[in-house]
C-alpha positions as protocol buffer text, in pm:
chain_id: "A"
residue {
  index: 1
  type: UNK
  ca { x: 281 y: -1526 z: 937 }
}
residue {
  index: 2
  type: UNK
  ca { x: 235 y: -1632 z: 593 }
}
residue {
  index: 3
  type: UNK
  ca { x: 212 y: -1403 z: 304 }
}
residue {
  index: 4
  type: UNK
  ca { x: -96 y: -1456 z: 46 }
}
residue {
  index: 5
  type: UNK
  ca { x: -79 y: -1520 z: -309 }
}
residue {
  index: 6
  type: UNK
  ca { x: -71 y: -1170 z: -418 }
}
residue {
  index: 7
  type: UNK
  ca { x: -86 y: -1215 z: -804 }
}
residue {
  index: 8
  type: UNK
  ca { x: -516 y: -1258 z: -781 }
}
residue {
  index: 9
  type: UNK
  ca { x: -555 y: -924 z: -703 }
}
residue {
  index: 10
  type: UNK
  ca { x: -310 y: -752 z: -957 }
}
residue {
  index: 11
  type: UNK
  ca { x: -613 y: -714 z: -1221 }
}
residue {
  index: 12
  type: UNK
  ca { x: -789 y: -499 z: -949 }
}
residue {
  index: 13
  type: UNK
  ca { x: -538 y: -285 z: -870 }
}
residue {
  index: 14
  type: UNK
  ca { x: -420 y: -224 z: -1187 }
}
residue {
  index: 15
  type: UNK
  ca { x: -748 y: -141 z: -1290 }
}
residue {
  index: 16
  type: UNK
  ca { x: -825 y: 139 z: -1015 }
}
residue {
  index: 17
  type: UNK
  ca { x: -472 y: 288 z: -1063 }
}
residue {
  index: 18
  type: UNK
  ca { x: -520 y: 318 z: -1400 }
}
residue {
  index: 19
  type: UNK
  ca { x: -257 y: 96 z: -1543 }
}
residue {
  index: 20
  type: UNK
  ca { x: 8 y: 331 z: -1345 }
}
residue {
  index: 21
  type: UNK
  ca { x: 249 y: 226 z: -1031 }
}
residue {
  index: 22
  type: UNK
  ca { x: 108 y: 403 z: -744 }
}
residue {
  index: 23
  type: UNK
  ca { x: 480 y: 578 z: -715 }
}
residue {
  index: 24
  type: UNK
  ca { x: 618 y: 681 z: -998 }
}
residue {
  index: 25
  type: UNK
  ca { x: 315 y: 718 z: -1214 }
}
residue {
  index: 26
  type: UNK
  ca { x: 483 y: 525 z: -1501 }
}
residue {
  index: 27
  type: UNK
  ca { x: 239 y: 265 z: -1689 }
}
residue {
  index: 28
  type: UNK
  ca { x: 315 y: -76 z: -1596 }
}
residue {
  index: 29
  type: UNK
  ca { x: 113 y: -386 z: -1729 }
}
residue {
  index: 30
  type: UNK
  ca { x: -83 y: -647 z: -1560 }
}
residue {
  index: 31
  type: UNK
  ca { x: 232 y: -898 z: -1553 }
}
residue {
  index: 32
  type: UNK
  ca { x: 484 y: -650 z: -1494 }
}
residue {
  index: 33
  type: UNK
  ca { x: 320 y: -514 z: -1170 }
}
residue {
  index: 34
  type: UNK
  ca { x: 370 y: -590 z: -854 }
}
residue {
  index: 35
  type: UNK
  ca { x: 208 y: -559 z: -569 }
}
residue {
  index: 36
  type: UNK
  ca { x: 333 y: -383 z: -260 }
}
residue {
  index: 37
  type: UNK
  ca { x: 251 y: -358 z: 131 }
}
residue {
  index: 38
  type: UNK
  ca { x: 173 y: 52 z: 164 }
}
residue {
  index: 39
  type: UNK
  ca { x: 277 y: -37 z: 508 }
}
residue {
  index: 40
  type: UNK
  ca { x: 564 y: -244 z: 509 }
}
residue {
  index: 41
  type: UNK
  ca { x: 544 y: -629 z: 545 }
}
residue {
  index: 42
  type: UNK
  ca { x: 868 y: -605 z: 803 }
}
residue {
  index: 43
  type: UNK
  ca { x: 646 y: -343 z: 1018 }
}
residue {
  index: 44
  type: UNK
  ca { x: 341 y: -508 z: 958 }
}
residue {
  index: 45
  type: UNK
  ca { x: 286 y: -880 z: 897 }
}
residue {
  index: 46
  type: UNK
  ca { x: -97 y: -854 z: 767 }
}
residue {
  index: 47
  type: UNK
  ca { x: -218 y: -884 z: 453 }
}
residue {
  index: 48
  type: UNK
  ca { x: -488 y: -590 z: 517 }
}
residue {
  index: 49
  type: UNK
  ca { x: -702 y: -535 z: 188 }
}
residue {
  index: 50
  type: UNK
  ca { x: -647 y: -141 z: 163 }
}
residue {
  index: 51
  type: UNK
  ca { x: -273 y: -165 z: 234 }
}
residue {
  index: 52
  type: UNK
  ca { x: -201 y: -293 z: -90 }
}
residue {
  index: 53
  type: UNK
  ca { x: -77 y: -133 z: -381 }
}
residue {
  index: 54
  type: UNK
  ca { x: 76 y: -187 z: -737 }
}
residue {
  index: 55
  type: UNK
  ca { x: 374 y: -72 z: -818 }
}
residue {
  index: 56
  type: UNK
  ca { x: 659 y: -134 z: -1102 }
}
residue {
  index: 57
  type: UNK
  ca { x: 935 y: -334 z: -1002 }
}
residue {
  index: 58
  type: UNK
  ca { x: 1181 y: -75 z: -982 }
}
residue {
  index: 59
  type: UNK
  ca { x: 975 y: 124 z: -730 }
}
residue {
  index: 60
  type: UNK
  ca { x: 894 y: -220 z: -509 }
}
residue {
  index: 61
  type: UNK
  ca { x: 1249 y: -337 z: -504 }
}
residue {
  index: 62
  type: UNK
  ca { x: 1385 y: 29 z: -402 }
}
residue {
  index: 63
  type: UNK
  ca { x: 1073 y: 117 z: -163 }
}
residue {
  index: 64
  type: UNK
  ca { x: 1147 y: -234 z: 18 }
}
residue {
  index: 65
  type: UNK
  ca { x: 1069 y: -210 z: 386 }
}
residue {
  index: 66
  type: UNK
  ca { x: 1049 y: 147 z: 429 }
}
residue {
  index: 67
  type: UNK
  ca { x: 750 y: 370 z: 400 }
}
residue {
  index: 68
  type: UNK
  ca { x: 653 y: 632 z: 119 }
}
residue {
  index: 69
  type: UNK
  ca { x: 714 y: 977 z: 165 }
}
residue {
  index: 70
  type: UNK
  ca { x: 458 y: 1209 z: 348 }
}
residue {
  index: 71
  type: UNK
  ca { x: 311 y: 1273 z: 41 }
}
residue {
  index: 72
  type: UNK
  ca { x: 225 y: 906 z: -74 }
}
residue {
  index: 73
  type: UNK
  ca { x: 52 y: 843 z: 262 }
}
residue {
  index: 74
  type: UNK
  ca { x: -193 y: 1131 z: 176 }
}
residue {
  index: 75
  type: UNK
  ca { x: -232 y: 992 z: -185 }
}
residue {
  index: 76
  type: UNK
  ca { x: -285 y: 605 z: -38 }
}
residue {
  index: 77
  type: UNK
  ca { x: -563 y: 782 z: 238 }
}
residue {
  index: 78
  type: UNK
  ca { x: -721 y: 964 z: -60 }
}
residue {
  index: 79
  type: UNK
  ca { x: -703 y: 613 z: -284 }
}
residue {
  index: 80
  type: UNK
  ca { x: -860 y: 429 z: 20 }
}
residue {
  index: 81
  type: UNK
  ca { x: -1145 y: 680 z: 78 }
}
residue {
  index: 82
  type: UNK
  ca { x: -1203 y: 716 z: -296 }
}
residue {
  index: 83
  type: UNK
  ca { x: -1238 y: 323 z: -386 }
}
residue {
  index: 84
  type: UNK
  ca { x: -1336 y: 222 z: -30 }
}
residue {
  index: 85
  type: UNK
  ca { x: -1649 y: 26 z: -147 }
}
residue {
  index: 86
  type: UNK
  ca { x: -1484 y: -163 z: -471 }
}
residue {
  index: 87
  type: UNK
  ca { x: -1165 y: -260 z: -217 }
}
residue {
  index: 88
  type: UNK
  ca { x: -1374 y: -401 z: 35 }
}
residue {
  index: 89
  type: UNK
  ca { x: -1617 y: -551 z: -268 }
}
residue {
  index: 90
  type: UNK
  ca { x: -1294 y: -723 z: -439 }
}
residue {
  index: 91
  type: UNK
  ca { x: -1139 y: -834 z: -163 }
}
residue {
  index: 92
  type: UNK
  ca { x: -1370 y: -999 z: 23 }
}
residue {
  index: 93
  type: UNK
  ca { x: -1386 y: -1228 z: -266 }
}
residue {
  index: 94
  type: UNK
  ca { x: -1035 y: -1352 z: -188 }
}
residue {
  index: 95
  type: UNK
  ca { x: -1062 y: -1352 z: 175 }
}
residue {
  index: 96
  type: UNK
  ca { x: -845 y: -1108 z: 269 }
}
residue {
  index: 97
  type: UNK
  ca { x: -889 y: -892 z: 582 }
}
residue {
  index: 98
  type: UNK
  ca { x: -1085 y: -549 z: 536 }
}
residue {
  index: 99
  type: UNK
  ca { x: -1043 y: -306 z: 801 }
}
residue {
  index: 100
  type: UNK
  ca { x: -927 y: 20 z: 656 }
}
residue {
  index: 101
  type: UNK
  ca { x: -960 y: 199 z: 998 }
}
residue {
  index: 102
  type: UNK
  ca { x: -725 y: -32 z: 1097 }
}
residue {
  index: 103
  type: UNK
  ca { x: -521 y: -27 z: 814 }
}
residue {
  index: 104
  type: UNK
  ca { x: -466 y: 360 z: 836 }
}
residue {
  index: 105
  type: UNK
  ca { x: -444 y: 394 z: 1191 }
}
residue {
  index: 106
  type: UNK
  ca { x: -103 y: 139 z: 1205 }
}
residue {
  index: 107
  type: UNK
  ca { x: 18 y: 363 z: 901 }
}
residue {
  index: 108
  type: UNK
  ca { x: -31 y: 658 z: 1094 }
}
residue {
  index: 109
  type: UNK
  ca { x: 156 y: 580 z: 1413 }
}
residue {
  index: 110
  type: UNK
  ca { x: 458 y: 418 z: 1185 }
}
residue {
  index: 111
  type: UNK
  ca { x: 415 y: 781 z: 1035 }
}
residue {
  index: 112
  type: UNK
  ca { x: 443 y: 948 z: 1348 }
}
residue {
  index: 113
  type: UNK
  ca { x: 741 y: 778 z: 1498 }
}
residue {
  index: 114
  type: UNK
  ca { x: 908 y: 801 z: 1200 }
}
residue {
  index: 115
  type: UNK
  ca { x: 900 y: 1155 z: 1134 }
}
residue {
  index: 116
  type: UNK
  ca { x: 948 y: 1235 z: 1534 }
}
residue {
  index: 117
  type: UNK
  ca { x: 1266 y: 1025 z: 1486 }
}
residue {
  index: 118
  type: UNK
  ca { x: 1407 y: 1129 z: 1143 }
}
residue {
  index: 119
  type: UNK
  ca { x: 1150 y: 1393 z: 1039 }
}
residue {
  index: 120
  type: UNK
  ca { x: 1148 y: 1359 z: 675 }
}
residue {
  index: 121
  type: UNK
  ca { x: 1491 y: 1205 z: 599 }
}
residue {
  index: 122
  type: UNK
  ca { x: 1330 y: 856 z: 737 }
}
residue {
  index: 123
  type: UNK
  ca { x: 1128 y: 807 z: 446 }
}
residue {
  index: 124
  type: UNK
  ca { x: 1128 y: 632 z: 68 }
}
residue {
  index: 125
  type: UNK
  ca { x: 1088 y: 835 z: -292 }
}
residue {
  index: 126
  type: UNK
  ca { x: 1168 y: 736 z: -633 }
}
């Protein structure tokens, strides 16, 4: 499957994160942002509206197809609960899917295998 043109939505979720990568915390402009699958694009070939982050390059490149640590999936199910109406809103404009109980239910099995196979040494932190 195809991946969408991810740079429309950067303004977005720049703008809900605060200017910040969604990892590190570090400011990171418009341009220099990047947008990331939560739920990696290798595990999951869908460009799902509330799987997508920004992040700095730094944190993209390094997270690559692995998933955040426990701790990032709690902050990403807070994020999606939190802006659940302005996601679906602003993405719906693009035509992306919106399902976030679908979204977070694929998370949480990859979650669950995961840690049942490397408890927490199978998973990404800057």
């Amino acid at each position: 499957m195809d991946r969408n043109n991810l740079s429309q939505i950067k303004p977005f979720f720049h703008k809900i994160q605060k200017g910040c990568c969604f990892y590190c915390g570090q400011k990171v402009s418009i341009n220099a942002g990047e947008i990331d699958h939560f739920i990696p694009w290798s595990l999951y070939q869908y460009d799902t509206a509330h799987n997508f982050v920004l992040a700095d390059k730094t944190c993209n490149t390094r997270k690559s197809n692995k998933l955040a640590a426990n701790h990032f999936y709690e902050k990403w199910l807070r994020r999606n609960a939190q802006f659940q109406t302005e996601i679906t809103e602003e993405m719906e404009k693009y035509n992306f899917l919106v399902d976030r109980q679908r979204s977070e239910s694929i998370a949480k099995n990859y979650y669950l295998q995961t840690f049942k196979l490397h408890e927490d040494h199978g998973f990404w932190q800057p």
